[in-house]
Each structure stands twice: as C-alpha cells, then as structure tokens.
Amino acid sequence: MKTIESYIFLRKQIPLMIGLSIIPGLGYIFLGWINDVVLPALFWYALTIGVSAAGYRLYKAYHPDRMNTEETKQWYSKISIFFVAIFSLWTVIFVLYATEERGHLNYIAIFTQIGASVVASTLLASDKRLFTVTLLFLLVPLAIYFSLIGEFYGYILSLFTFVLLGVLYYASYSSYRLLETSSYQAAHDHLTGLYNRRYFIRFLEQKVKNLKHTKKFSYMMLIDLDHFKTINDSLGHDVGDKLLQIVSSRLLRHIGEDQLLARLGGDEFVIVSHEFKSREEALNNATTHANTLLNRLKETFIIDQHHLYISASIGVEIIEKNTTSANRLIKEADIAMYEVKAQGRDGVVIFNDELAKRIETHLQIERHLHRALQNREISLVYQPQLNENKKVIGCEVLVRWQNETLGFVGPDKFIPIAEQTGLIVELGNFILEEAFKTFASWRDKGIELEQFSINISVRQLFHGSFVQEVERLTAKYLTSELTAKLIFEITETVLVEDIDRVVDVMKRLSHLNINFSMDDFGTGYSSLSYLREMPVSELKIDQSFVANLGTDSSDQAMIVTILNMAKIFNLKVVAEGVETAEQLSFLHENNCHIFQGYYFSKPLIYDDFESFYKSNIT
Ligand code: C2E
Ligand code: CA
Ligand code: CA
C-alpha cells in the first residue's frame, strides 16, 4: 500500500512539471520559427499543452477524503501515465531537433535531453518505477543518437550517456531510499514493524472522511491482550517483547491487503477493515474476523522454552457516514473493549446503544458530581450493627447523594466514578469529617457505640495527604477513646494494588489507633498471607454469601470457612446483608457475633438512628 504522503508528494510535482514544459516550450517554438521548422514545433507544443491540461485535471482530481482505495489506485496510474507522457514529449522534440543542423538546433536538442533527465531524476525521486522508466525514455534515445554519428567520439559520447544514466539513476535511487526510510520510520512501530499510533490516527481520520462520502461501512477493532503485564513482570521484558512480535505476525496473517493493522503501544493493537456495502455485512465480517483472531491468539506461544498461553479482549466499532470523529471512534472501541474485560476477558464486544447510554449516564454523573458537595447534595446514613443479644454495638456509615436532575444516585454508581476522576479525595474527606462530627455528638448524647465503621476507597487511601487529614480530623473532633473505636472498611480490591504501599499506609493509620475491616470478604483476592501482613481486626462476610444461605451449599461452606479462619486469626466477623431470621440463626450457630442487615434495620438518617438506638436499649 502506498502512503497518502507519497501521493501528495507526487501530486505536488505536477504543476512544476507543467511549468517546466510550457514555458521553455515557447523557446523551442521560437527556435523552430527562426530555423524554418515551425510547423512540427507548433504541433509538438499543441501536444504538450494537451498533456499538461490533462495533468492539471488530474492535479485537481485528487481528493483523499472522497476517493476510495480503488479510485486512488486509478488516479495514481493516470498520473504515472501523465509523467511518462510529458517526459516522452521532450524526447519527441529531441528527435525533431537533433537531426536539424540549421542554427545548431542539434546542440540545443542534446542539452534539452540532458536537462530533462536531470529534472526527471529530481521530480520523480519518490517513485522508483516512474524515474526508472522516464530516465530510460530520455537517455537511451540520446545514446542511440550519439552512436549513430558513426564516429569514434560518437561512441564515446554514447558511452558517457549511459554513465550519466547510471549516475542520475543512482542519485534518484538514493533520495528514494532516504524518503522511504524516513517515511517508514515515521509511520511504523519499532518493535513489531507494524504501523504506529500516529499513522493509524491519520489513516482513521482519512477513513472517516472517506466513508462519509462513499456511504459505505468499515469496522475498527481494538485488540488488547489479557494479562500481558503479568507475563512482562514475571518473565521479563525480553520475553514480553518477543511475545508482542509473534502476536503481530500472527495477526498479520489474517489481515487483508486493504486492511490496516497497527500497534497502538503496549499490548494494544488495532485493525481497520476494508469497506462493506452494508452495516450487516460489516458486522458479520467483524464478528468472524474477531473470533478467528481470538482463536489464533489462544494457540500456545513458545518463547525461550516458556510455553505461554494468552487471550485477548476485542472491542469493535463500526465506521460509517455518521461517525463524527476518529477520536470518538477510538473511545467507543475502547469502551467496548473494556466491556469485554469486565465480562471476564477473552471475547468480543461490539459497541452498542446500551453501552452508549451507559457512557452517557456516566458522563452525566461525572458532571453533576463535581458540584454535589458545594450544593450540599451529599449526606450520610448509618446502618446499625448488632450483636447476638440484638444490642446495637456499632454502625456503618454510608454515603447518599440526592441530585435535582438525576434524583437519587446509589453509591455503587457514583463512588467508582468519584474514584476515577479523583473527586473521591474531596468527597472522602467530607465524609470523614461529617462522620466524625456525628460520632462525637452521639457520644455527647449518651449513645455509646463499641465501633464506628467508615468505608475508605483505595484511591483515597493512596492519596498523599490522607494520613495527615485523618490525623487532623481525629484531633479536631474525637477523643483518643473514640478514635480507637474507628474502623476503616477497605475492600479486597486494594489487594491487587501495590500491596506494600497499602500495608504501609495501614500501619501509619494503625499508629493513630485506627482499626481496619476487610470488606466484601471472600469475593476477590482474599489470601491468608495478606491477612497476616495487614493490621486487620475485622472481616465482613460479603452479603452475596449471606443471601445465598439455604440455597447454595458452597456459599454456606464459604461462610463456615471464613468464620473458622477468623477464629484462628483472632478477628471479629460482621455478617452483612442479613435479611431473615434463618440467616441470622445459621450465622449465630456458626460463631458469628456481629450482624448488619435489613432484618434489623436499613441504613438510617441521623435522627432515626438515634431513635433506633434508644428503642433498642429499652
Ligand atoms: P458496602 O460497603 O458493602 O455496603 C453495604 C451495602 O449493602 C450498602 O449499600 C447497604 O445499604 C447494603 N445493605 C445493607 N444491608 C442490606 C441487606 O440486608 N440487604 C441488602 N440487599 N443490602 C443491604 P449502599 O449504601 O448502596 O452502598 C453500596 C456500596 O457503596 C458500599 O458497599 C460501599 O462499597 C460503597 N459506599 C457506600 N458509602 C460509601 C462511602 O462513604 N465511602 C466509600 N468509599 N464507599 C461507600
Ligand atoms: Ca462497607
Ligand atoms: Ca460489603
């Protein structure tokens, strides 16, 4: 495939060549006129003007945005013919004048031919086939002319002409190589030799414009390898690099001539398909193509004696006349690809309306969340935690958001967004401060709790000033006695982050006398070794296990295991999501001592919690 740049470069030479033919051409008519060969000269000039006009039309006809691959190819063949034709016309005037000894026209003819060859070797340097053909068309007749003189000096000149041909060819070829390498390097990825991100973006932009015009359909496929980072980290970058190279060549085998395969960086690849007449055809083709690639990538890779198995997540988006921009396209393919990851990797998702809607809600939440704090839309509720005697011994603080436009938005919707945008830091600090105020005021009102739990998200935990902020707020609102009753709930997802860093922050908070609870325990990456390393004093059995009690025996077994384990490690256990008396009695029988759930109470606003507490002790 020739690059757009090479077409643009060649196109630029057209007006130059027209100028170099028409203007000096006048001189040749003049010479013809004073030497009485004006008629053939005029005829030649008319031809030159005709070919130039055709060239100019071709110059005007190039519209990369509107031409498809086929049209571009045709256009390219036409301009090739134009260049060969216009240079051949110089050979015609050469033949015409070389035989004229009047006014030494033959000298002028010889010079003309040499001059034209130099021009050809310069203007056409970007196109090897073109400059080769043209140089032959220009210089071979000259060499023949010299040899036809039939004298010794003629043969010598003929020989020199071939030498000149060689030199000019060499000069053109060197520039050609230089152009090739520099444009190759600018457009290709160093490691795999595939097209790079830069080239891909340009190509895609072109494609988007193109399809607006042709009203056809293409697809874009974003391929991300699953767990590549693990291979890179555990086996080293050398193995990682080799894997990427083999992946590239496997993918390349399934790429047609007018499709594009590029590496966007890391373990991300992208394919842009050829064009289809209908959306259905594009969709069907995308699905089969993606599945073929998935299967090919699942075949074993053998690298330095390692047998590696990988899979990939593929996001697809259709490109059509309504596609607004390349950027948006990439974003949407990316969303589809992340959807595959979310569904457990190793699969294909085609971007669809539902995903689009989800993104729209996501964006809406993001926009409104920014002003939620200053608009006082955020409040806290408190869910009671009770012991086996049904006495309220603590509570979990849960955040609530009521927005004018969006209505009530649940924390499981907006907390992840707050985390992604970094807003969680400000929001988290607000929650801490409000919660501490509540805790202190309850103590003043005689509400004695043994523990007071607050959810802390990873991003909040990792924020540079988190520990200081906690220190400042506890000093401001709480006594040391109350501080020692605080529990920060962290979810198991922190364990996939940098574990040393997590432990470090936890230990610093422990020095402030803060306790930790492992939230949603049993759902994720729970590992005994982590529990030993981390200053955790409580486990919260995930509500999904509690919910399935009585229906799923493996969940039942899971709960028993967690409770036994907690005993060994000397940890408290809170069962959350307790909704029925049956669940409660099962948990109780198996040595669980703290319960939280709708069976006792939903999360309550400040005043309601007070009433609940008071009715509970009487
Ligand atoms: P979580 O920490 O696991 O919180 C428990 C969730 O279960 C709460 O949902 C609670 O209302 C709900 N729940 C309690 N008892 C029952 C029950 O018996 N049945 C059922 N079906 N559900 C019950 P909520 O308040 O919607 O919170 C959802 C998640 O949002 C929380 O899960 C937590 O991960 C996050 N979250 C809530 N508040 C905060 C916060 O202040 N900060 C942070 N970082 N995350 C929060
Ligand atoms: Ca929690
Ligand atoms: Ca939980």
XYZ file of C-alpha atoms and ligand atoms in Angstrom:
666
model
C 0.000 0.000 0.000
C 1.366 3.409 -0.981
C 1.048 6.092 1.660
C -1.056 9.226 1.339
C 2.145 11.214 1.769
C 3.673 9.668 -1.332
C 0.605 10.592 -3.384
C 0.636 14.120 -2.059
C 4.337 14.415 -2.826
C 3.909 13.231 -6.395
C 0.883 15.432 -6.924
C 2.918 18.490 -5.963
C 5.289 17.786 -8.864
C 2.525 18.065 -11.464
C 2.279 21.898 -11.705
C 6.045 22.135 -11.542
C 6.406 19.807 -14.499
C 3.685 21.631 -16.432
C 5.504 24.938 -15.886
C 8.817 23.416 -16.890
C 7.270 22.196 -20.164
C 5.023 25.080 -21.252
C 7.371 27.990 -20.590
C 10.630 26.626 -22.086
C 8.394 25.156 -24.824
C 7.836 28.696 -26.119
C 11.575 28.998 -26.639
C 11.510 25.918 -28.816
C 8.760 27.350 -30.996
C 10.803 30.497 -31.389
C 13.865 28.462 -32.370
C 11.741 26.449 -34.797
C 10.368 29.655 -36.269
C 13.766 31.238 -36.960
C 15.019 27.952 -38.348
C 12.018 27.188 -40.515
C 10.785 24.116 -38.647
C 7.927 25.940 -37.024
C 5.138 23.610 -38.049
C 6.391 20.470 -36.325
C 7.306 22.654 -33.331
C 3.791 24.050 -33.143
C 2.360 20.579 -33.428
C 4.621 19.418 -30.611
C 3.623 22.395 -28.481
C -0.044 21.683 -29.002
C 0.531 18.121 -27.768
C 2.426 19.440 -24.763
C -0.433 21.762 -23.903
C -2.891 18.892 -24.268
C -0.921 16.607 -21.958
C -0.424 19.493 -19.490
C -4.141 20.165 -19.432
C -4.774 16.500 -18.680
C -2.129 16.697 -15.944
C -3.785 19.735 -14.441
C -7.118 17.953 -14.369
C -5.504 15.046 -12.525
C -3.933 17.521 -10.119
C -7.371 18.892 -9.363
C -8.996 15.471 -9.185
C -7.126 14.240 -6.139
C -9.431 14.217 -3.071
C -8.099 11.829 -0.472
C -11.231 12.422 1.645
C -13.560 11.317 -1.055
C -11.654 8.718 -3.025
C -11.707 5.093 -2.058
C -8.729 2.813 -2.424
C -9.716 1.728 -5.892
C -10.194 5.278 -7.134
C -6.910 6.336 -5.642
C -5.163 3.490 -7.405
C -6.703 4.513 -10.715
C -5.729 8.119 -10.136
C -2.204 7.035 -9.425
C -1.940 5.041 -12.668
C -3.181 8.075 -14.559
C -0.619 10.445 -13.120
C 2.075 7.868 -13.827
C 0.992 7.930 -17.471
C 0.994 11.729 -17.392
C 4.588 11.909 -16.197
C 5.837 9.356 -18.689
C 3.937 11.146 -21.480
C 5.187 14.620 -20.737
C 8.790 13.474 -20.488
C 8.394 11.448 -23.678
C 7.299 14.655 -25.405
C 10.735 16.046 -24.621
C 12.165 13.046 -26.393
C 9.950 13.927 -29.349
C 11.333 17.470 -29.584
C 14.773 15.994 -29.163
C 14.302 13.649 -32.097
C 12.856 16.547 -34.093
C 15.702 18.971 -33.482
C 18.603 16.552 -33.164
C 18.522 15.935 -36.894
C 18.469 19.689 -37.683
C 21.834 21.161 -38.265
C 20.381 24.547 -39.088
C 21.137 27.022 -36.311
C 22.853 24.226 -34.409
C 19.481 23.020 -33.225
C 21.093 19.657 -32.592
C 23.160 21.121 -29.743
C 20.062 22.552 -28.188
C 18.344 19.199 -28.567
C 21.162 17.399 -26.776
C 21.113 19.884 -23.948
C 17.353 19.606 -23.714
C 17.532 15.886 -23.263
C 20.178 16.065 -20.569
C 18.254 18.821 -18.809
C 15.022 16.827 -18.919
C 16.804 13.824 -17.429
C 18.065 15.886 -14.503
C 14.574 17.255 -13.965
C 13.091 13.741 -14.088
C 15.581 12.344 -11.629
C 14.733 15.137 -9.198
C 10.959 15.438 -9.515
C 10.233 11.752 -9.642
C 12.641 10.653 -6.917
C 9.772 9.490 -4.718
C 8.665 6.888 -7.220
C 11.161 4.267 -8.269
C 9.203 2.815 -11.144
C 8.499 6.242 -12.593
C 12.000 7.612 -12.518
C 13.430 4.394 -13.902
C 11.114 4.353 -16.903
C 11.454 8.075 -17.607
C 15.220 8.097 -17.398
C 15.346 5.234 -19.896
C 12.918 7.015 -22.230
C 15.045 10.159 -22.120
C 18.603 8.915 -22.210
C 18.511 5.782 -24.363
C 17.443 7.804 -27.477
C 20.301 10.209 -26.738
C 22.805 7.350 -26.533
C 21.470 5.937 -29.805
C 21.735 9.359 -31.409
C 25.400 9.625 -30.427
C 26.235 6.149 -31.625
C 24.507 6.818 -34.960
C 27.049 9.567 -35.674
C 29.245 6.634 -36.606
C 32.477 8.208 -35.434
C 34.726 7.425 -32.513
C 33.719 10.496 -30.466
C 30.074 9.496 -31.008
C 30.621 6.087 -29.415
C 32.437 7.735 -26.522
C 29.534 10.175 -26.030
C 27.121 7.290 -26.236
C 29.047 5.514 -23.511
C 29.091 8.691 -21.415
C 25.354 8.953 -21.798
C 24.983 5.533 -20.221
C 27.313 6.618 -17.451
C 25.105 9.693 -16.937
C 22.061 7.439 -16.889
C 23.698 5.384 -14.157
C 24.644 8.422 -12.125
C 21.197 10.000 -12.351
C 19.576 6.697 -11.504
C 21.869 6.368 -8.519
C 21.033 9.909 -7.349
C 17.302 9.331 -7.646
C 17.551 5.963 -6.008
C 19.452 7.400 -3.030
C 16.824 10.102 -2.465
C 14.160 7.479 -2.930
C 15.698 5.266 -0.261
C 16.058 8.188 2.091
C 12.445 9.194 1.613
C 11.348 5.609 2.054
C 13.241 5.050 5.296
C 12.217 8.317 6.850
C 8.581 7.875 5.960
C 8.788 4.244 7.070
C 10.195 5.216 10.435
C 7.642 7.939 10.930
C 4.820 5.524 10.262
C 5.961 2.282 11.870
C 6.401 0.794 15.264
C 9.973 -0.034 16.098
C 9.403 -3.330 17.877
C 6.901 -5.066 15.627
C 7.253 -3.286 12.296
C 3.528 -2.664 12.255
C 2.077 0.782 11.619
C 2.282 3.026 14.664
C -0.303 5.041 16.515
C 0.462 8.224 14.600
C -0.022 6.652 11.236
C -3.118 4.843 12.413
C -4.777 8.073 13.609
C -4.124 9.750 10.257
C -5.384 6.727 8.408
C -8.511 6.553 10.518
C -9.249 10.261 10.114
C -8.969 9.769 6.391
C -11.195 6.728 6.534
C -13.875 8.562 8.487
C -13.977 11.382 5.926
C -13.899 8.874 3.145
C -16.866 6.849 4.316
C -18.938 9.999 4.740
C -18.567 10.375 1.029
C -18.822 6.794 -0.174
C -21.580 5.915 2.343
C -20.002 2.520 2.853
C -19.117 0.734 6.087
C -15.928 -0.379 7.760
C -15.069 -1.533 11.222
C -12.384 -0.780 13.677
C -11.196 -3.446 16.047
C -9.258 -2.753 19.222
C -7.326 -5.759 20.485
C -5.901 -5.806 23.965
C -4.020 -8.826 25.251
C -5.208 -10.195 28.576
C -2.754 -10.387 31.445
C 0.163 -9.300 29.294
C 1.507 -7.292 32.210
C 1.831 -10.451 34.286
C 3.985 -12.083 31.617
C 6.075 -8.954 31.276
C 6.568 -8.636 35.018
C 7.236 -12.279 35.740
C 9.281 -13.366 32.722
C 10.944 -10.084 31.848
C 10.648 -7.549 29.061
C 12.647 -9.636 26.601
C 10.038 -12.346 26.659
C 7.299 -9.708 26.599
C 8.831 -8.094 23.511
C 9.182 -11.400 21.712
C 5.614 -12.257 22.536
C 4.448 -8.972 21.029
C 6.418 -9.706 17.885
C 4.898 -13.140 17.463
C 1.444 -11.805 18.214
C 1.999 -9.199 15.497
C 2.964 -11.756 12.920
C 0.021 -13.979 13.828
C -2.341 -11.062 13.456
C -0.696 -10.002 10.232
C -1.501 -13.332 8.655
C -5.172 -12.521 8.983
C -5.045 -9.031 7.559
C -6.159 -8.495 4.006
C -4.417 -6.218 1.557
C -6.611 -3.190 2.080
C -6.916 -3.566 5.834
C -4.683 -1.854 8.313
C -3.034 -3.362 11.353
C -1.282 -1.065 13.788
C 0.173 -1.283 17.267
C -1.064 1.500 19.467
C 1.527 0.866 22.131
C 1.923 -1.635 24.934
C -0.176 -4.684 24.221
C -2.811 -2.815 22.240
C -3.374 -3.462 18.564
C -5.890 -2.066 16.151
C -7.339 -3.172 12.846
C -9.249 -1.065 10.356
C -11.160 -3.158 7.872
C -11.806 -2.673 4.197
C -15.171 -1.356 3.078
C -18.529 -3.087 3.003
C -21.754 -2.214 1.270
C -23.978 -2.681 4.302
C -23.778 -2.407 8.032
C -24.800 -6.053 8.450
C -22.040 -7.218 6.201
C -19.507 -5.194 8.182
C -20.865 -6.508 11.475
C -20.836 -10.132 10.368
C -17.382 -9.839 8.983
C -16.137 -8.131 12.154
C -17.504 -10.914 14.327
C -15.987 -13.728 12.300
C -12.719 -11.881 11.930
C -12.515 -11.177 15.685
C -13.272 -14.778 16.574
C -10.641 -16.087 14.195
C -8.098 -13.783 15.798
C -9.124 -14.803 19.308
C -8.609 -18.464 18.409
C -5.274 -17.839 16.767
C -4.049 -15.931 19.804
C -5.046 -18.738 22.109
C -2.639 -21.148 20.460
C 0.487 -21.773 22.511
C 3.400 -19.376 22.196
C 6.801 -20.906 22.773
C 9.385 -18.332 23.740
C 12.761 -19.206 25.254
C 11.438 -22.569 26.474
C 8.423 -20.918 28.055
C 5.059 -22.173 26.942
C 2.793 -19.161 27.110
C -0.957 -19.014 26.864
C -2.731 -15.754 26.339
C -6.103 -14.486 25.298
C -7.364 -11.140 24.127
C -10.230 -8.736 24.616
C -11.573 -7.205 21.447
C -13.741 -4.116 21.156
C -15.349 -3.363 17.811
C -16.942 -0.232 16.447
C -18.483 0.254 13.016
C -17.259 3.202 10.963
C -19.894 4.783 8.736
C -21.090 8.065 7.348
C -22.468 9.188 10.719
C -19.199 8.656 12.534
C -18.302 12.037 13.916
C -14.599 11.745 14.572
C -11.695 9.382 14.763
C -11.235 10.249 18.415
C -14.733 9.312 19.320
C -14.404 6.093 17.388
C -11.328 5.096 19.317
C -13.024 5.960 22.571
C -16.036 3.833 21.733
C -13.984 0.850 20.617
C -12.097 1.282 23.867
C -15.319 1.204 25.866
C -16.405 -1.958 24.069
C -13.002 -3.485 24.783
C -13.263 -2.641 28.487
C -16.681 -4.192 28.496
C -15.048 -7.463 27.415
C -12.556 -7.129 30.252
C -15.395 -6.513 32.678
C -17.197 -9.616 31.435
C -14.177 -11.724 32.227
C -11.897 -11.065 29.220
C -11.299 -13.322 26.199
C -14.143 -12.189 23.971
C -15.594 -9.652 21.579
C -17.999 -6.803 22.223
C -19.396 -4.593 19.522
C -20.137 -1.080 20.671
C -23.892 -0.658 21.001
C -26.624 1.686 22.152
C -26.727 0.257 25.616
C -23.036 0.911 26.089
C -23.503 4.382 24.646
C -26.267 5.028 27.131
C -24.167 3.819 29.989
C -21.390 6.165 28.945
C -23.884 8.987 28.746
C -25.093 8.316 32.309
C -21.524 8.025 33.409
C -20.726 11.429 31.940
C -23.849 12.934 33.460
C -22.955 11.618 36.896
C -19.456 12.923 36.466
C -20.715 16.402 35.561
C -23.171 16.669 38.447
C -20.871 15.065 40.973
C -18.463 17.958 40.611
C -20.924 20.310 42.218
C -22.581 17.837 44.564
C -20.551 18.836 47.610
C -20.947 22.568 47.284
C -24.659 22.151 46.543
C -24.997 20.166 49.774
C -26.421 17.160 47.948
C -24.303 14.661 49.854
C -25.471 13.258 53.158
C -24.715 10.292 55.385
C -26.783 7.433 56.693
C -25.885 4.952 59.385
C -26.689 1.263 59.369
C -26.852 -0.343 62.814
C -24.671 -3.311 63.670
C -25.984 -5.597 66.391
C -24.534 -8.382 68.497
C -26.110 -11.775 69.207
C -28.159 -10.223 72.006
C -29.631 -7.836 69.451
C -27.947 -4.903 71.090
C -26.706 -2.079 68.846
C -22.951 -2.085 69.203
C -21.940 -0.036 66.183
C -22.805 1.239 62.752
C -21.537 1.530 59.231
C -21.500 4.973 57.657
C -22.907 5.006 54.121
C -22.981 7.957 51.782
C -26.094 9.196 49.958
C -26.458 11.541 47.012
C -29.673 13.237 46.026
C -29.398 15.314 42.877
C -32.022 17.646 41.426
C -31.731 16.326 37.874
C -30.614 12.756 38.409
C -32.636 12.037 41.523
C -31.195 9.521 43.943
C -27.930 8.002 42.772
C -26.582 4.978 44.653
C -23.023 4.973 45.975
C -22.144 1.872 43.977
C -22.804 4.029 40.884
C -21.050 7.240 41.818
C -18.225 6.093 44.116
C -16.375 4.332 41.244
C -16.760 7.482 39.146
C -15.538 9.642 42.008
C -12.556 7.318 42.217
C -11.772 7.561 38.531
C -11.975 11.319 38.495
C -10.089 11.804 41.736
C -13.081 13.507 43.309
C -13.095 10.779 45.922
C -10.374 12.611 47.844
C -12.514 15.671 48.490
C -15.650 13.606 48.898
C -13.893 11.161 51.215
C -12.614 13.951 53.421
C -16.102 15.405 53.622
C -17.499 12.005 54.637
C -14.815 11.579 57.282
C -15.493 14.990 58.755
C -19.277 14.581 58.842
C -18.971 11.075 60.264
C -16.593 12.204 63.000
C -18.961 15.036 63.949
C -21.794 12.527 64.227
C -19.758 10.094 66.267
C -18.709 12.833 68.701
C -22.195 14.275 69.046
C -23.693 10.836 69.715
C -21.221 10.193 72.475
C -22.273 13.534 73.981
C -25.886 12.380 73.803
C -25.078 9.143 75.555
C -25.142 6.909 72.513
C -22.347 4.530 73.350
C -21.052 2.529 70.397
C -18.262 -0.036 70.512
C -17.313 0.591 66.930
C -17.904 3.073 64.148
C -17.153 1.942 60.590
C -16.406 4.137 57.603
C -15.778 2.961 54.025
C -12.468 4.082 52.564
C -11.663 3.608 48.885
C -8.247 2.691 47.517
C -7.635 5.941 45.766
C -8.424 7.807 48.951
C -6.075 5.590 50.910
C -3.264 6.227 48.452
C -3.686 9.964 48.388
C -0.538 11.617 49.715
C -2.213 13.640 52.456
C -4.722 11.036 53.624
C -2.960 10.065 56.842
C -2.392 13.707 57.795
C -6.003 14.518 57.058
C -7.180 11.674 59.284
C -4.824 12.847 61.994
C -6.090 16.425 61.714
C -9.764 15.438 61.762
C -9.485 12.967 64.633
C -7.630 15.589 66.659
C -10.303 18.140 65.852
C -13.408 16.084 66.602
C -12.599 12.959 68.529
C -11.103 11.951 71.841
C -8.480 9.223 71.808
C -11.069 6.887 73.257
C -13.403 7.490 70.312
C -10.601 7.329 67.766
C -9.741 3.846 68.978
C -13.263 2.752 68.083
C -12.983 3.802 64.459
C -12.893 1.123 61.805
C -11.918 1.847 58.233
C -13.514 -0.621 55.852
C -11.375 -1.392 52.858
C -12.375 -3.729 50.083
C -10.357 -6.603 48.837
C -9.657 -4.753 45.604
C -6.887 -2.856 47.419
C -5.021 -6.124 47.418
C -4.459 -6.052 43.676
C -2.822 -2.654 44.056
C 0.679 -2.211 45.307
C 0.382 -4.327 48.431
C 3.463 -2.910 50.189
C 2.119 0.565 49.790
C -1.273 -0.478 51.159
C 0.325 -2.074 54.192
C 2.486 0.995 54.731
C -0.487 3.372 54.838
C -2.444 0.982 57.023
C 0.393 0.778 59.505
C 0.694 4.542 59.693
C -3.023 4.762 60.392
C -2.717 1.997 62.967
C -0.311 4.242 64.831
C -3.167 6.723 65.094
C -5.108 3.863 66.689
C -7.369 3.240 63.728
C -8.659 -0.275 63.057
C -9.356 -1.979 59.768
C -12.027 -4.219 58.432
C -11.768 -6.266 55.252
C -14.997 -5.520 53.397
C -16.764 -7.873 50.964
C -14.542 -10.632 52.253
C -14.478 -13.782 50.152
C -15.377 -12.202 46.827
C -11.996 -11.262 45.495
C -8.397 -11.958 46.079
C -8.605 -12.985 49.727
C -5.434 -14.582 50.751
C -4.328 -15.705 54.134
C -0.871 -14.298 53.692
C -2.299 -10.844 53.129
C -4.298 -11.093 56.305
C -1.172 -11.877 58.254
C 0.693 -8.932 56.823
C -2.022 -6.370 57.295
C -3.253 -4.811 60.515
C -6.822 -6.005 60.028
C -9.030 -6.641 63.044
C -12.333 -7.475 61.386
C -13.755 -9.316 58.395
C -17.071 -8.520 56.767
C -18.647 -11.516 55.115
C -19.921 -10.368 51.768
C -23.670 -10.094 51.528
C -23.823 -12.353 48.487
C -22.809 -15.332 50.667
C -25.382 -14.464 53.280
C -28.078 -14.004 50.652
C -27.494 -17.494 49.256
C -27.601 -19.241 52.609
C -30.038 -22.122 52.411
C -29.894 -22.264 48.623
C -26.209 -22.632 47.851
C -24.244 -25.126 49.881
C -20.900 -23.864 48.677
C -21.710 -20.397 49.976
C -22.650 -21.985 53.238
C -19.308 -23.757 53.322
C -17.577 -20.471 52.477
C -19.139 -18.756 55.471
C -18.162 -21.581 57.802
C -14.614 -21.439 56.476
C -14.374 -17.688 56.940
C -15.675 -17.942 60.464
C -13.202 -20.699 61.365
C -10.376 -18.787 59.824
C -11.330 -15.649 61.720
C -11.145 -17.593 64.930
C -7.605 -18.725 64.194
C -6.516 -15.211 63.329
C -8.466 -13.791 66.231
C -10.579 -11.490 64.071
C -14.059 -10.145 64.603
C -16.574 -11.038 61.924
C -19.503 -8.950 60.761
C -22.121 -10.607 58.597
C -23.731 -8.055 56.344
C -26.912 -8.243 54.355
C -28.722 -10.278 56.990
C -32.362 -10.230 55.910
C -34.019 -13.237 57.532
C -34.233 -14.999 60.870
C -32.924 -18.188 59.212
C -29.795 -16.441 58.042
C -29.310 -14.979 61.477
C -29.614 -18.285 63.281
C -27.282 -20.070 60.887
C -24.656 -17.344 61.342
C -25.136 -17.343 65.076
C -24.750 -21.122 65.333
C -21.512 -20.904 63.439
C -19.993 -18.388 65.780
C -20.637 -15.088 64.070
C -21.177 -12.343 66.602
C -21.974 -9.124 64.758
C -24.814 -8.637 62.278
C -25.880 -5.935 59.907
C -28.798 -6.001 57.538
C -32.363 -5.197 56.690
C -33.526 -7.842 59.160
C -32.661 -5.337 61.870
C -32.607 -2.067 60.060
C -31.910 -0.308 56.809
C -29.309 2.462 56.841
C -30.854 5.318 58.844
C -30.537 9.068 58.810
C -29.012 10.709 61.887
C -32.238 11.245 63.858
C -33.673 7.845 63.015
C -30.523 6.124 64.151
C -30.874 7.892 67.500
C -34.440 6.665 67.892
C -33.480 3.159 66.805
C -30.698 3.109 69.371
C -32.946 4.368 72.136
C -35.754 1.912 71.451
C -33.123 -0.811 71.269
C -31.750 -0.307 74.767
C -35.085 -0.053 76.450
P -20.776 -1.957 51.191
O -19.663 -1.297 51.923
O -20.659 -3.435 51.024
O -22.081 -1.530 51.911
C -23.126 -2.379 52.169
C -24.241 -2.141 51.234
O -25.237 -3.124 51.444
C -24.950 -0.791 51.430
O -25.381 -0.355 50.173
C -26.139 -1.177 52.278
O -27.195 -0.289 52.172
C -26.483 -2.513 51.706
N -27.206 -3.365 52.648
C -27.110 -3.386 53.987
N -27.922 -4.333 54.490
C -28.516 -4.936 53.453
C -29.452 -6.013 53.352
O -29.911 -6.608 54.318
N -29.836 -6.386 52.111
C -29.353 -5.748 51.011
N -29.780 -6.171 49.807
N -28.471 -4.737 51.074
C -28.055 -4.353 52.297
P -25.092 1.098 49.692
O -25.278 2.052 50.801
O -25.851 1.288 48.454
O -23.557 1.079 49.371
C -23.068 0.382 48.313
C -21.566 0.417 48.295
O -21.107 1.745 48.060
C -20.945 0.051 49.607
O -20.889 -1.307 49.723
C -19.597 0.698 49.512
O -18.710 -0.113 48.786
C -19.901 1.947 48.728
N -20.032 3.053 49.677
C -21.126 3.439 50.356
N -20.831 4.505 51.141
C -19.529 4.796 50.943
C -18.632 5.785 51.473
O -18.975 6.603 52.327
N -17.345 5.764 51.014
C -16.907 4.844 50.118
N -15.644 4.890 49.739
N -17.721 3.901 49.604
C -19.022 3.869 50.019
Ca -18.703 -1.416 53.670
Ca -19.639 -5.004 51.938
